[in-house]
CSV table of C-alpha atoms in Angstrom, one decimal:
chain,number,residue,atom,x,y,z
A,23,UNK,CA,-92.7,78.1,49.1
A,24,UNK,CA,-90.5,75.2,50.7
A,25,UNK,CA,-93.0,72.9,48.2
A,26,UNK,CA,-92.5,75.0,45.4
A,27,UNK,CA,-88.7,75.0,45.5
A,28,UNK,CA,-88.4,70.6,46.5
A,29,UNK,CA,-90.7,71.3,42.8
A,30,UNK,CA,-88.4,72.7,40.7
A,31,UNK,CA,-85.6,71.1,42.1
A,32,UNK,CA,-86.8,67.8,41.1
A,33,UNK,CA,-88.3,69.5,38.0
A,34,UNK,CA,-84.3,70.4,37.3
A,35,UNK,CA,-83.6,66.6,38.4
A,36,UNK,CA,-85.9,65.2,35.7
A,37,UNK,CA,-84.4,67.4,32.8
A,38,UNK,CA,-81.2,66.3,34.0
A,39,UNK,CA,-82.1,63.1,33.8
A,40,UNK,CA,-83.8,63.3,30.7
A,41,UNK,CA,-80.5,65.2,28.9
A,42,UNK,CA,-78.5,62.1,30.7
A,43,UNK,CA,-80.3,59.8,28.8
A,44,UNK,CA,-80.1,61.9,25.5
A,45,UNK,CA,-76.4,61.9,25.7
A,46,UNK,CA,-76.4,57.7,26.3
A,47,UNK,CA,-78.8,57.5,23.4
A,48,UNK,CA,-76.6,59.6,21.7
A,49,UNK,CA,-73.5,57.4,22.1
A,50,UNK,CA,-74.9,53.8,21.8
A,51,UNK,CA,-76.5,55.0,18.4
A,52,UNK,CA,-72.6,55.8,17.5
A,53,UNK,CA,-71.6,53.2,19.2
A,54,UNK,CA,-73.9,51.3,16.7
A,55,UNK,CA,-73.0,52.9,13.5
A,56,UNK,CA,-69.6,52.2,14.2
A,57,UNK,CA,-70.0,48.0,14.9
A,58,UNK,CA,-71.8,48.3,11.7
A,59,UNK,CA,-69.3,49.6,10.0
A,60,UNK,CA,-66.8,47.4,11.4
A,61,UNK,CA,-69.2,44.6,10.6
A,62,UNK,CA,-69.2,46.0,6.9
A,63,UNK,CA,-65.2,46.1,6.7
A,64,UNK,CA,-65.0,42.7,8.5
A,65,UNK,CA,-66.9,41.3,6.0
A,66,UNK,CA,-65.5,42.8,2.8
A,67,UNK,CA,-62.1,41.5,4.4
A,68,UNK,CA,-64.3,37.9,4.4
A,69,UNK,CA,-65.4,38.4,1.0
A,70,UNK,CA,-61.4,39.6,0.1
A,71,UNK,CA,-60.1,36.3,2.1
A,72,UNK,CA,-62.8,33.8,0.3
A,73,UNK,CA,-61.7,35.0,-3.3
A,74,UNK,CA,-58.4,33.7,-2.5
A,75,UNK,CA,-58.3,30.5,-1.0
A,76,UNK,CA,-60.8,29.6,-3.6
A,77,UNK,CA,-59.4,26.8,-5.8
A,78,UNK,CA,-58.0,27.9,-9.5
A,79,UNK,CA,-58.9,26.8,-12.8
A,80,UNK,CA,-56.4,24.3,-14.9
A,81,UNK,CA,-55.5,27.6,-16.9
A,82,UNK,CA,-54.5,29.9,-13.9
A,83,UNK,CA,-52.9,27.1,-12.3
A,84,UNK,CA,-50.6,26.9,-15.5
A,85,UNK,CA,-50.5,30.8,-15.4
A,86,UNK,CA,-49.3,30.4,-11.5
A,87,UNK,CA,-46.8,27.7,-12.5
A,88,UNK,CA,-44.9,30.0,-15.1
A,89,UNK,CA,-45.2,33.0,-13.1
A,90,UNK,CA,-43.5,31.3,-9.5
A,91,UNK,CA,-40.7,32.3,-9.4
A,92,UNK,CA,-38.8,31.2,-5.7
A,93,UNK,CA,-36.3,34.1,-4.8
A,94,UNK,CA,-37.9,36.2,-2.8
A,95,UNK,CA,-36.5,39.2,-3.7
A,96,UNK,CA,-38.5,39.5,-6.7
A,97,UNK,CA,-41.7,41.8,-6.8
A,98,UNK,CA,-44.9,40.1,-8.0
A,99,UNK,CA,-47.2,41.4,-10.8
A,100,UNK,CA,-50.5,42.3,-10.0
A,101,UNK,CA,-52.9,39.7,-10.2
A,102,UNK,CA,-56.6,38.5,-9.9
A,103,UNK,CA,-58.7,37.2,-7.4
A,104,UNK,CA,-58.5,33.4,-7.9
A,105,UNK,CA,-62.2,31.6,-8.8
A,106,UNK,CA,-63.1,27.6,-8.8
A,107,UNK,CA,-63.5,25.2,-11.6
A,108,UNK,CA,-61.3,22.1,-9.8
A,109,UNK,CA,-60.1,19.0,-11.8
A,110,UNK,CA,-57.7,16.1,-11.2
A,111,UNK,CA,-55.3,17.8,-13.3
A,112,UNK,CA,-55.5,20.8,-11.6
A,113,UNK,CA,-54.1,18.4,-8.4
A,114,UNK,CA,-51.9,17.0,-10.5
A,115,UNK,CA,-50.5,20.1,-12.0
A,116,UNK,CA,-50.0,21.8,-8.5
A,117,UNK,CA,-48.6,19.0,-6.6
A,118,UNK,CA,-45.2,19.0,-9.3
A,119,UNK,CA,-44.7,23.1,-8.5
A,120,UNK,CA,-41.8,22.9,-5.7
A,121,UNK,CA,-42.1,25.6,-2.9
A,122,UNK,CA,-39.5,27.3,-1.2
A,123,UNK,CA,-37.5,26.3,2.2
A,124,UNK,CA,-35.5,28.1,4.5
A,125,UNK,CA,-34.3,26.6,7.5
A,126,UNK,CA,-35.0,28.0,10.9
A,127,UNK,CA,-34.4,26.9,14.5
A,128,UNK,CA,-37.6,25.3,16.4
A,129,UNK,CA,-37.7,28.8,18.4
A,130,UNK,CA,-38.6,30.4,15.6
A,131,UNK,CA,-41.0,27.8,13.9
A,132,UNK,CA,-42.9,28.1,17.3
A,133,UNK,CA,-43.3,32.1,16.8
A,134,UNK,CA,-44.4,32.0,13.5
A,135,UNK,CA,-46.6,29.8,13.9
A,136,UNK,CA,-48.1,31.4,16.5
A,137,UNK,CA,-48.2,34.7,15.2
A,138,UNK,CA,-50.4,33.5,12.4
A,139,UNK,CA,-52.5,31.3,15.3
A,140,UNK,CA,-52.6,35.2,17.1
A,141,UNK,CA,-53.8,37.0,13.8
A,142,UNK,CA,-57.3,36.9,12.9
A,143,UNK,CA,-57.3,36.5,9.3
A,144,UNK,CA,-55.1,33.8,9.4
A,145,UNK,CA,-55.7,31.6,12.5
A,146,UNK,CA,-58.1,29.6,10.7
A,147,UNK,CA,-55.9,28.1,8.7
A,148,UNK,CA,-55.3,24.3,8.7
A,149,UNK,CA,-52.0,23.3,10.5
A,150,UNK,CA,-50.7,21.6,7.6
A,151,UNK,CA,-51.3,25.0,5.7
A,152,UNK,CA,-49.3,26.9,8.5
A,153,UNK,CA,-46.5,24.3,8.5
A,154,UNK,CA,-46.1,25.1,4.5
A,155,UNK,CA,-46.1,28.7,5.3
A,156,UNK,CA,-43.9,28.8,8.1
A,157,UNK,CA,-41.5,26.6,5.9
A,158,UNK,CA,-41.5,29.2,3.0
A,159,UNK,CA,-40.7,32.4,5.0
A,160,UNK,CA,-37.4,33.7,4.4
A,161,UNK,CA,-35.7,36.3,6.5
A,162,UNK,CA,-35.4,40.0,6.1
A,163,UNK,CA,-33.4,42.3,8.4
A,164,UNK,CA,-34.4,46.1,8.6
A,165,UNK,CA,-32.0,48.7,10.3
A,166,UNK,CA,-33.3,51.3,13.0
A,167,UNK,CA,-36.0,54.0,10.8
A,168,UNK,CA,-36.6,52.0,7.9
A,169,UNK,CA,-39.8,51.5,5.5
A,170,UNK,CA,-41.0,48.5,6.0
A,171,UNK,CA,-44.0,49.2,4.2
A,172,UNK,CA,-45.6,52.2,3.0
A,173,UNK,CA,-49.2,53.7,2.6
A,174,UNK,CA,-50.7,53.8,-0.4
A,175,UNK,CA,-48.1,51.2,-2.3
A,176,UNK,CA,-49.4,47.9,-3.9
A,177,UNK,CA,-48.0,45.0,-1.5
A,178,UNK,CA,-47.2,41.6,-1.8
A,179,UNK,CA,-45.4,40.7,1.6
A,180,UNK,CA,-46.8,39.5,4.8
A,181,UNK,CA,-44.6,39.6,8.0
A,182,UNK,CA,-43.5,38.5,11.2
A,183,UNK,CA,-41.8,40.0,13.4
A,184,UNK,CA,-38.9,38.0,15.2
A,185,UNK,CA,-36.9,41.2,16.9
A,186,UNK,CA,-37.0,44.5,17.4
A,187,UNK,CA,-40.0,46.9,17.1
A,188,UNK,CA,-42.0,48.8,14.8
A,189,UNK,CA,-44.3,51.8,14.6
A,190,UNK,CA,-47.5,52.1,12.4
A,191,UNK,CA,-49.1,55.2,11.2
A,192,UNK,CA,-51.8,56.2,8.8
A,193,UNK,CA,-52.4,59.7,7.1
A,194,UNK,CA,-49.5,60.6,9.5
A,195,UNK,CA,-50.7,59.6,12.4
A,196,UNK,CA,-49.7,57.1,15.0
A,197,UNK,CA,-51.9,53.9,15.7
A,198,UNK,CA,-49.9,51.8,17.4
A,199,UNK,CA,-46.6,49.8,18.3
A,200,UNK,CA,-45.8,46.6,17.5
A,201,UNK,CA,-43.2,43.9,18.7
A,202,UNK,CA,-42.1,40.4,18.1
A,203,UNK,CA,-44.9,37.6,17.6
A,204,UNK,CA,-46.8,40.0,15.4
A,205,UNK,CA,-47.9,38.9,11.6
A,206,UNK,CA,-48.4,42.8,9.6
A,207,UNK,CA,-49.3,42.9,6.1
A,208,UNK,CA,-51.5,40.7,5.7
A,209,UNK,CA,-54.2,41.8,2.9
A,210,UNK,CA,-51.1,41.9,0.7
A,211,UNK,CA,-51.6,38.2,0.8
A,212,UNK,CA,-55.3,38.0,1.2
A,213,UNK,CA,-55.8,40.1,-1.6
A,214,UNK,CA,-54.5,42.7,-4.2
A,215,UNK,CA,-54.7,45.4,-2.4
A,216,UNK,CA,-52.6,48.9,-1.6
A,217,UNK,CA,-51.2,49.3,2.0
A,218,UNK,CA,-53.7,51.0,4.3
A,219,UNK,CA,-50.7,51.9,6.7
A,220,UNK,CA,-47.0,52.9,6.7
A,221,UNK,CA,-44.9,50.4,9.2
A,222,UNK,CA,-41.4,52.0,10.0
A,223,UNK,CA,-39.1,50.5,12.2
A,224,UNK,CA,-37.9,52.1,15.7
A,225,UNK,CA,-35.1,49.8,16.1
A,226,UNK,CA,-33.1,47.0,14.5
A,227,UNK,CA,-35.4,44.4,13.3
A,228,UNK,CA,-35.6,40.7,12.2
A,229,UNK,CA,-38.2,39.5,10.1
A,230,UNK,CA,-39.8,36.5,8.4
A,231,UNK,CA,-41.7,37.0,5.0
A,232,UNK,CA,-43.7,35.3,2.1
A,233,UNK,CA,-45.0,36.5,-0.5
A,234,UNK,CA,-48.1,36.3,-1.9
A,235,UNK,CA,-48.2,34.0,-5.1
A,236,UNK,CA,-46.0,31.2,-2.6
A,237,UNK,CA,-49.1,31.9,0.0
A,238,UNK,CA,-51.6,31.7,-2.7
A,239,UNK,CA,-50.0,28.2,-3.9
A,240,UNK,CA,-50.2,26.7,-1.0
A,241,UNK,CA,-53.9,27.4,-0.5
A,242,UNK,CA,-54.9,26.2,-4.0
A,243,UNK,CA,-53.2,22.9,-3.6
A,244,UNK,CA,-55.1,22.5,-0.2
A,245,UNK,CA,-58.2,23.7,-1.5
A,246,UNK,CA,-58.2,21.6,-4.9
A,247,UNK,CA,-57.2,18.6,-3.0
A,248,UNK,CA,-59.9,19.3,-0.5
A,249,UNK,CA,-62.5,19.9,-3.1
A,250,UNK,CA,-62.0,16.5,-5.5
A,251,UNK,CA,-62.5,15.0,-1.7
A,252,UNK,CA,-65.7,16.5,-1.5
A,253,UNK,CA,-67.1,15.1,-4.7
A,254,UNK,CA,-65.4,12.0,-4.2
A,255,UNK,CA,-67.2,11.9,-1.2
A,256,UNK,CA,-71.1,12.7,-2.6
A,257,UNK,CA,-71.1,10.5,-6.0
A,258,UNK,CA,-70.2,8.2,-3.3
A,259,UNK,CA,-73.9,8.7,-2.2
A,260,UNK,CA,-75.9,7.1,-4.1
A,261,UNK,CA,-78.7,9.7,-4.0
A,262,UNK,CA,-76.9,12.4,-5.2
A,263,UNK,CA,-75.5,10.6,-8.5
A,264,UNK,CA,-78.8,11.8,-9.5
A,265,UNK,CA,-77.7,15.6,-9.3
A,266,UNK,CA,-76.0,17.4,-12.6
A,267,UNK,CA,-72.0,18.0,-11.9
A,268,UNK,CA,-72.2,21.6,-11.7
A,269,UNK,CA,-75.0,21.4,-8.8
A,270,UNK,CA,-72.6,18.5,-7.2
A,271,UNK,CA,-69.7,21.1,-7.4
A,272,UNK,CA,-72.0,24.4,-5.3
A,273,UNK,CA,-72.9,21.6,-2.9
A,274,UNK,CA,-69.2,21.1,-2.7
A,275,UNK,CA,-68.2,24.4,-2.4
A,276,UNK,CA,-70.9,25.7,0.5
A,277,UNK,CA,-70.4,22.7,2.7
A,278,UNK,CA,-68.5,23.4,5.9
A,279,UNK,CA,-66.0,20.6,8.0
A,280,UNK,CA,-67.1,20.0,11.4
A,281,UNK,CA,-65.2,17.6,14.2
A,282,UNK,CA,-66.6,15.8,16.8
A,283,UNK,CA,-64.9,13.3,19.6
A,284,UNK,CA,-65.9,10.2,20.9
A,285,UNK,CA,-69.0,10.1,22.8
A,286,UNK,CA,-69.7,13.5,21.5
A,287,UNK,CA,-73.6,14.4,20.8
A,288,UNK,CA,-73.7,15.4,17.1
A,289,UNK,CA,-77.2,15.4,17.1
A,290,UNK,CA,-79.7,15.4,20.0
A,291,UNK,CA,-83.2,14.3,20.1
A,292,UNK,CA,-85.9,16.8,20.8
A,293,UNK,CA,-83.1,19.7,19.9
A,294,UNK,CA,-84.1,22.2,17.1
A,295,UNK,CA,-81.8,21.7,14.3
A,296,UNK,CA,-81.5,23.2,10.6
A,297,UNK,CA,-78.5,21.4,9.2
A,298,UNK,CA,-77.9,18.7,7.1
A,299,UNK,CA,-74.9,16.1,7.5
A,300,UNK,CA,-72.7,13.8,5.7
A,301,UNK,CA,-70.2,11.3,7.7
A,302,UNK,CA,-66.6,12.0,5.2
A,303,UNK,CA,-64.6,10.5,8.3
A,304,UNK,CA,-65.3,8.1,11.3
A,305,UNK,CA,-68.6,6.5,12.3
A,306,UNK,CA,-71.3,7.3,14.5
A,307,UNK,CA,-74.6,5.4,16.6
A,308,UNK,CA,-78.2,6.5,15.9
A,309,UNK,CA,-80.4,6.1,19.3
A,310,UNK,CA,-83.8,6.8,20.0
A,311,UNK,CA,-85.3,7.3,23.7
A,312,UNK,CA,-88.5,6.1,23.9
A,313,UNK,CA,-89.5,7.6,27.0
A,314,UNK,CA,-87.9,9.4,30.1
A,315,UNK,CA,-87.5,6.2,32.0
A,316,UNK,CA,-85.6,3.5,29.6
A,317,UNK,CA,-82.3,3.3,28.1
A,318,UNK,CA,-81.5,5.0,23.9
A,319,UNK,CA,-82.6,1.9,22.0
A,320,UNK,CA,-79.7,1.4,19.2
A,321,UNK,CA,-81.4,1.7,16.0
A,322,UNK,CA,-77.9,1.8,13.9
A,323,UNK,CA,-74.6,2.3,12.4
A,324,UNK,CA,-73.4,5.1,10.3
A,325,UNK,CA,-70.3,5.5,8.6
A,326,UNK,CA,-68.2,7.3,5.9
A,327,UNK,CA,-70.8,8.6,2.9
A,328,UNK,CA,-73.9,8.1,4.8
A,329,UNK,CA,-75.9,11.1,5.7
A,330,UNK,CA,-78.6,12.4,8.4
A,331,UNK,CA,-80.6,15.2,9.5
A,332,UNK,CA,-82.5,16.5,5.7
A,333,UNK,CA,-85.8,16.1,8.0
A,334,UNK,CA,-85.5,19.2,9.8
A,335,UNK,CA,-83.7,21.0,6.2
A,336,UNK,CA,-87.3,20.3,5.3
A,337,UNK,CA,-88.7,22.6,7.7
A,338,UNK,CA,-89.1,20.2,10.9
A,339,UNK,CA,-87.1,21.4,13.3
A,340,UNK,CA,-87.4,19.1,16.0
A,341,UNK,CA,-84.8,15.9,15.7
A,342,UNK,CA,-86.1,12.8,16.4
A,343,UNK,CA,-83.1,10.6,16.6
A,344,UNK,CA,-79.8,11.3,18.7
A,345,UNK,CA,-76.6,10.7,16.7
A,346,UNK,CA,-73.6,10.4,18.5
A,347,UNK,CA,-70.1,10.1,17.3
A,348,UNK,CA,-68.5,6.6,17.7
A,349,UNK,CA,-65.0,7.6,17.2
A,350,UNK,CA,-63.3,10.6,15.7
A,351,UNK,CA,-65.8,12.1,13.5
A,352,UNK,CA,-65.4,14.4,10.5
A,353,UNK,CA,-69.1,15.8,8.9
A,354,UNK,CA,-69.5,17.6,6.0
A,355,UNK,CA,-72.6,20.1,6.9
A,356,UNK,CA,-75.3,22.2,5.2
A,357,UNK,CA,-77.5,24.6,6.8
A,358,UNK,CA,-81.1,24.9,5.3
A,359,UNK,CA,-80.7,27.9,3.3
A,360,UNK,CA,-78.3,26.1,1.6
A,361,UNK,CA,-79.7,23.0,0.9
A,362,UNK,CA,-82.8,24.3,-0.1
A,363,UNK,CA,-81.4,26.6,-2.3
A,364,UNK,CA,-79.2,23.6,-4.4
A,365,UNK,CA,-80.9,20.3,-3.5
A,366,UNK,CA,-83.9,20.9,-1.5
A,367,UNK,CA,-86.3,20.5,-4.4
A,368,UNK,CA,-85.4,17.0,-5.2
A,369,UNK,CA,-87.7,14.9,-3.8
A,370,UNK,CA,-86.2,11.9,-4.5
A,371,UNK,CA,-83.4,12.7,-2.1
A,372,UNK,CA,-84.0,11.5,1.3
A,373,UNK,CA,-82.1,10.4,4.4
A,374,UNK,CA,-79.8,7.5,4.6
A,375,UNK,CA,-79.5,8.1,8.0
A,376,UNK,CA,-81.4,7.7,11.4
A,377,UNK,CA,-84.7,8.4,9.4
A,378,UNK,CA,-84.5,5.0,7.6
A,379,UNK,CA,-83.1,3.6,10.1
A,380,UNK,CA,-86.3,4.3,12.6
A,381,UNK,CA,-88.4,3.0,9.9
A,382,UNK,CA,-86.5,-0.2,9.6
A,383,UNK,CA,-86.0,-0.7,13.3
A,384,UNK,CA,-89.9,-0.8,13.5
């Protein structure tokens, strides 16, 4: 009987067991809907943030010129997301509209900027972008249980907070507090979009605002300016003159700006790679290690407008060349997808970089 019973106690140990692991299954397969959710919402507030630093056309740029209007007390109409067709005149056009400027001490420079710096939509931003923004934000005062902003209403306001404190609730409900160095608000700016919370103050409060056209003007002129650099850059390349404008202005569009220091590895031999560069700032030394035991051999020089890496784009993965950064490098890159996708069919588009330059060290 003592067998019998040491039986069904572990019998009773397994099941609980068992319903032990049912219940963790049970909670990591919510736990797994919900990241997918929140990477669903994460990336429609991507999709929401790309449609507005996009650069404008020449006609909205003249639609954004005759619509700015600087006092800050004004509510904005309701506009569209912003798409790209960039020209010089667009630059031109945007770099004659005059944004707002309200003085502030350097204690409050440093807070707003690193409010934006804290915030996750906006800490990507170029520090010339958040030296614009931080000069356009004017100052709002809110006494103690005051609507700040409320659920459901269309906004066009982002904030930070300097002083005091704030309470946010949605559908009634209390989510959190918030205090100074905080930016709220944000999708006003990022896109049109109704408030998906009520923020009410708790006490006196001291804010810093801009509104979304002023935001929206600032990113155009950075992104236009940005963009003509880009094509500057790849008619520069002698290769890619062969390309039609519009494919010239995708290629523009999907390539990403990467740094690198001194010294840095940018690409490594033997690594597995699948992107595609092209040197817009600095220069860099192309090496090749014969073997374990002797030193890179120096094949060559690159510099602004030349380009490496299309080998592995191709499908080889394998580099076969290091590239190292020479001084303070800026690279314009494409992954494969990418490349493929716009350029990769041209076969008369081959590397400038430590490709040739192997062939012509042999």
């Amino acid at each position: 009987m003592g067998t019998l019973r040491d039986l069904q106690y572990a019998l009773q140990e397994k099941i609980e067991e068992l319903r032990q692991r049912d219940a963790l299954i049970d909670e990591l397969e919510l736990e797994l809907d919900q990241k997918d959710e929140l990477i669903q919402r994460l990336q429609n507030e991507l999709d929401k943030y790309r449609s507005v630093i996009r650069p404008a056309t020449a006609q909205q740029v003249q639609a954004q010129q005759q619509s700015l209007v600087l006092q800050p007390d004004q509510h904005r109409s309701k506009r569209q997301a912003i798409s790209a067709e960039p020209t010089a005149c667009d630059i031109s056009a945007l770099s004659h509209v005059t944004l707002p400027f309200y003085p502030k001490s350097p204690e409050s420079k440093e807070l707003i900027k690193d409010a934006i710096l804290d915030n996750d939509f906006m800490k990507n931003l170029e520090l010339s972008q958040i030296q614009e923004i931080v000069d356009c934000m004017y100052p709002v005062d809110y006494g103690k249980d005051a609507c700040i902003i409320k659920e459901g209403d269309v906004g066009s306001l982002v904030f930070v907070m300097e002083e005091g404190k704030v309470e946010v609730t949605k559908e009634e409900m209390k989510l959190c507090t918030m205090g100074p160095g905080k930016v709220f608000g944000e999708l006003a700016i990022l896109y049109n979009c109704t408030r998906t919370a009520t923020v009410r103050t708790l006490t006196h409060v001291k804010l810093w605002a801009i509104d979304r056209q002023c935001f929206q003007t600032i990113m155009m002129r950075t992104g236009l300016i940005k963009h003509a650099e880009y094509m500057d850059l790849l008619n520069s390349v002698p290769t890619f003159q062969v390309l039609p404008e519009e494919t010239l202005r995708k290629l523009a569009d999907v390539m990403e700006e990467t740094h690198y220091e001194d010294g840095e590895f940018i690409i490594r031999q033997g690594a597995r790679g699948d992107t595609f560069f092209i040197i817009s700032k600095g220069k860099v030394n192309v090496t090749e290690e014969n073997s374990a035991n002797q030193e890179p051999v120096h094949l060559r020089e690159l510099v602004r407008g030349d380009w490496f890496g299309e080998r592995a784009l191709q499908g080889e993965d394998v580099r076969t060349a290091n590239v190292i950064a020479a001084d303070t490098v800026t690279c314009l890159v494409i992954d494969r997808d990418s490349f493929k996708h716009l350029i990769g069919g041209l076969d008369d588009v081959s590397s400038k970089g430590y490709e040739d330059a192997e062939a012509k060290a042999k």
